Short mmCIF file of C-alpha atoms in Angstrom, two decimals:
data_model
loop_
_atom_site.label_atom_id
_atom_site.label_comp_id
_atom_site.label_asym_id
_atom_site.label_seq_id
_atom_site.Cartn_x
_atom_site.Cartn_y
_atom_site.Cartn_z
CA UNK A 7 -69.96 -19.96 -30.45
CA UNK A 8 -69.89 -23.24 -28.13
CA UNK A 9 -71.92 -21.91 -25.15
CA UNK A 10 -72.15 -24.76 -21.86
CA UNK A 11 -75.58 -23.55 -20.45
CA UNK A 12 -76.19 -25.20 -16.53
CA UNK A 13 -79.68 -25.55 -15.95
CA UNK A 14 -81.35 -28.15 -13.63
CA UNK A 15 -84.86 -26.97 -14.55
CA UNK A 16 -86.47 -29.17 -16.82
CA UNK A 17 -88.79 -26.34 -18.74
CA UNK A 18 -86.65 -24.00 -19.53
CA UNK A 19 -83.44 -26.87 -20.58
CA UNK A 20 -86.49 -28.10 -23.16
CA UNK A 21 -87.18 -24.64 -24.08
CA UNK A 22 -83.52 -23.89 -24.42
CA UNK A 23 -83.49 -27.33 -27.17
CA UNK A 24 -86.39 -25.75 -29.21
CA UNK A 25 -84.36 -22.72 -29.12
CA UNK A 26 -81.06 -24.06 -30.29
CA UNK A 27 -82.55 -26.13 -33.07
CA UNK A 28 -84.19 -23.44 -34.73
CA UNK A 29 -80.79 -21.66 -34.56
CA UNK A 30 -79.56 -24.90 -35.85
CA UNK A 31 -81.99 -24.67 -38.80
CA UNK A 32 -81.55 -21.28 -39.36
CA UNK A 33 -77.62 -22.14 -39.32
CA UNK A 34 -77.16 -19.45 -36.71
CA UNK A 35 -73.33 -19.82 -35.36
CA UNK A 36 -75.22 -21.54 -31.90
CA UNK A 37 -73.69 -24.88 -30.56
CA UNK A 38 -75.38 -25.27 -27.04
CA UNK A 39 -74.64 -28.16 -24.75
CA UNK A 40 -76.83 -28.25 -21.51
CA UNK A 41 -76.02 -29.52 -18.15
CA UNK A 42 -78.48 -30.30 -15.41
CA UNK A 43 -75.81 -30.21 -12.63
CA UNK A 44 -72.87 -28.54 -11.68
CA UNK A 45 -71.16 -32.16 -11.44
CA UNK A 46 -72.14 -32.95 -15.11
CA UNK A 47 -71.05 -29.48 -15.78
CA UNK A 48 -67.67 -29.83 -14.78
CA UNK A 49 -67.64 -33.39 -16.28
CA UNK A 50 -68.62 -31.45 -19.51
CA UNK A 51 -65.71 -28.95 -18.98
CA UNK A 52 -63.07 -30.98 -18.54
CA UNK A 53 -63.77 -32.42 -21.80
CA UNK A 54 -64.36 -29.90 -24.20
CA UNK A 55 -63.77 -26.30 -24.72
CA UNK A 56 -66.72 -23.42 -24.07
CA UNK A 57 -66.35 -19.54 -25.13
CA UNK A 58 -69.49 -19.12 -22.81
CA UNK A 59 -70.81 -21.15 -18.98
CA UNK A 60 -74.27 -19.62 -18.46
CA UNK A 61 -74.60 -20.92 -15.14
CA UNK A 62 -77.67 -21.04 -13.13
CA UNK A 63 -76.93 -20.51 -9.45
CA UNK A 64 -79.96 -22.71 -7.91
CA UNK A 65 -78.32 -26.10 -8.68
CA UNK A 66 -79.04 -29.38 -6.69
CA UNK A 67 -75.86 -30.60 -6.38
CA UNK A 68 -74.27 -27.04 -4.89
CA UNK A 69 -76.45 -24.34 -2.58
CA UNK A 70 -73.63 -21.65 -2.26
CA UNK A 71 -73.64 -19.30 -5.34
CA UNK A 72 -70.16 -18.23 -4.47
CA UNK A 73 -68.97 -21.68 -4.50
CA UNK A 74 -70.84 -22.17 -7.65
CA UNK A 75 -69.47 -19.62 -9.49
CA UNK A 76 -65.66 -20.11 -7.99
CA UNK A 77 -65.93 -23.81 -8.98
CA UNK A 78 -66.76 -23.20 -12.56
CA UNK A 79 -64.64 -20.43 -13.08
CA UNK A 80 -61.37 -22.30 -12.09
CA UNK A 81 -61.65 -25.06 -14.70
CA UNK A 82 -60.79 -22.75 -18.16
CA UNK A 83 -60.83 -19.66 -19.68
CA UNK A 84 -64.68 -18.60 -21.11
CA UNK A 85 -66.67 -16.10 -20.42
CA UNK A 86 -69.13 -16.78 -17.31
CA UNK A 87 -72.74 -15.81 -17.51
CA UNK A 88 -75.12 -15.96 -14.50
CA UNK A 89 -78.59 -16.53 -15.38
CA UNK A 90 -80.91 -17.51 -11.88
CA UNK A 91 -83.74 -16.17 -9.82
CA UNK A 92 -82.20 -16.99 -6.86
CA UNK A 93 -82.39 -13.45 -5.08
CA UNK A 94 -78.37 -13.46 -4.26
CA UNK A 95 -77.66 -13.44 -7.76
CA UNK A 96 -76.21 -9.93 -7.75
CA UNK A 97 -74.15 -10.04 -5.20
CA UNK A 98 -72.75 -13.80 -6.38
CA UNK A 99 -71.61 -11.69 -9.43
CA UNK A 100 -70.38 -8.58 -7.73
CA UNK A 101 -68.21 -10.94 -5.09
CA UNK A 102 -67.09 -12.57 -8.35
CA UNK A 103 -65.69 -9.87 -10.46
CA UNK A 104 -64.28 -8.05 -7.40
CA UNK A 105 -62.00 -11.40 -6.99
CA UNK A 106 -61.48 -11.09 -11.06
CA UNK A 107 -63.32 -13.79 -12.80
CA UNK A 108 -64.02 -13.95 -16.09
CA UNK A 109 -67.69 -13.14 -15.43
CA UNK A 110 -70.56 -10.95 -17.06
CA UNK A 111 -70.37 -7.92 -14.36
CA UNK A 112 -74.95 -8.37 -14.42
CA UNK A 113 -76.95 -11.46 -13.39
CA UNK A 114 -80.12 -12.13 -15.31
CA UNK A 115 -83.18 -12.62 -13.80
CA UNK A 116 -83.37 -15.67 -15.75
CA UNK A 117 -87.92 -15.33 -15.50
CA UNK A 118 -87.20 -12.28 -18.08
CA UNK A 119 -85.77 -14.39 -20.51
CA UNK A 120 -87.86 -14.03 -23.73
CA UNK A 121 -87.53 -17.89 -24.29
CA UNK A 122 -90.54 -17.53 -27.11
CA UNK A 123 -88.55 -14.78 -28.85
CA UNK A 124 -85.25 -17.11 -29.13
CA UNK A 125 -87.35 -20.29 -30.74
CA UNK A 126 -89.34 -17.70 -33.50
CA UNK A 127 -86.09 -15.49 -33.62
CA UNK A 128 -83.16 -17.90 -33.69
CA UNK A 129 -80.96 -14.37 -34.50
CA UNK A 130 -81.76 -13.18 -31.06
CA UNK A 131 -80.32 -16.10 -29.34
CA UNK A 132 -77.22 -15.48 -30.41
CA UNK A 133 -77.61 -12.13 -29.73
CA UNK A 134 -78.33 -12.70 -26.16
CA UNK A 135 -74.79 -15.11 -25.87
CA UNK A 136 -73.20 -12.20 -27.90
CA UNK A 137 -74.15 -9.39 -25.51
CA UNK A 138 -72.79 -11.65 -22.16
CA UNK A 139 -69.08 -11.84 -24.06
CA UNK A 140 -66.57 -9.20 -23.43
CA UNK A 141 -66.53 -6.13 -26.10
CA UNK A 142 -64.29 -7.04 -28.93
CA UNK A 143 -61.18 -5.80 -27.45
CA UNK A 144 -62.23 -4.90 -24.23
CA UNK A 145 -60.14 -7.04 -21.55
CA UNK A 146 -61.90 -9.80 -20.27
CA UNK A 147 -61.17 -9.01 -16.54
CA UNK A 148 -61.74 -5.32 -15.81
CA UNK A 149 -61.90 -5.07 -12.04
CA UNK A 150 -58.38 -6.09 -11.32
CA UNK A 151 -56.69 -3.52 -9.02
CA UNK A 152 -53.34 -2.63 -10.51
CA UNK A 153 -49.57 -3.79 -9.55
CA UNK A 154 -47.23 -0.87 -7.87
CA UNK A 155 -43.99 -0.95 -9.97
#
């Protein structure tokens, strides 16, 4: 899984490194590219292809979480995760599946993140990407209201 996590805060992006070379090591199925902005994110995404964004919503280089989210979500087809402790996290996510993105339907409150469990458990982070992606089979946008005939 090729997972584009944005994150302009320096701790957790090196924690996030530790994380993803142990998975590395332990040849868990974890290719994780970080981005410190949402500019360098969409740089990123214009040049390669994600299954997963986990995008935090506190970036520098954009203050609205809508905007955030909107921007990101119109440049492919992957699954968007919001991980932030901004406090409007939730309802970033609830305005965004309401207009249909792609988009985990939960934020996570990204100081619950068991960072020291994903560097001595590389299995758990992929487990954590895995449980942001749609069900196997499940469509990937399930709030769309549906046409009359």
């Amino acid at each position: 899984m090729k997972v584009l996590w944005v994150e302009d805060h320096e701790p957790v992006r090196d924690m996030l490194a530790i994380a993803a070379d142990k998975a590395a090591r332990a040849r868990v199925q974890v290719d994780l590219v970080m981005a410190p902005t949402l500019m360098a994110a969409e740089m990123r995404l214009r040049l390669e292809r994600f299954d997963l964004v986990v995008l935090d919503l506190g970036l520098p280089d954009s203050m609205d979480p809508d905007m955030t989210i909107a921007r990101v979500a119109n440049m492919g087809k992957y699954r968007i995760a919001v991980v932030s402790s901004m406090e409007s996290r939730d309802q970033a996510v609830a305005s965004a599946v309401r207009c249909g993105a792609n988009i985990h339907p939960q934020a996570v409150f990204k100081a619950n993140l068991p960072f020291n469990r994903f560097i001595q458990r590389p299995e758990s982070f992929e487990d954590f990407f895995m449980e942001l992606m749609p069900a196997a089979g499940a469509p990937a946008i399930t709030n769309r209201p549906a046409r009359a005939a």
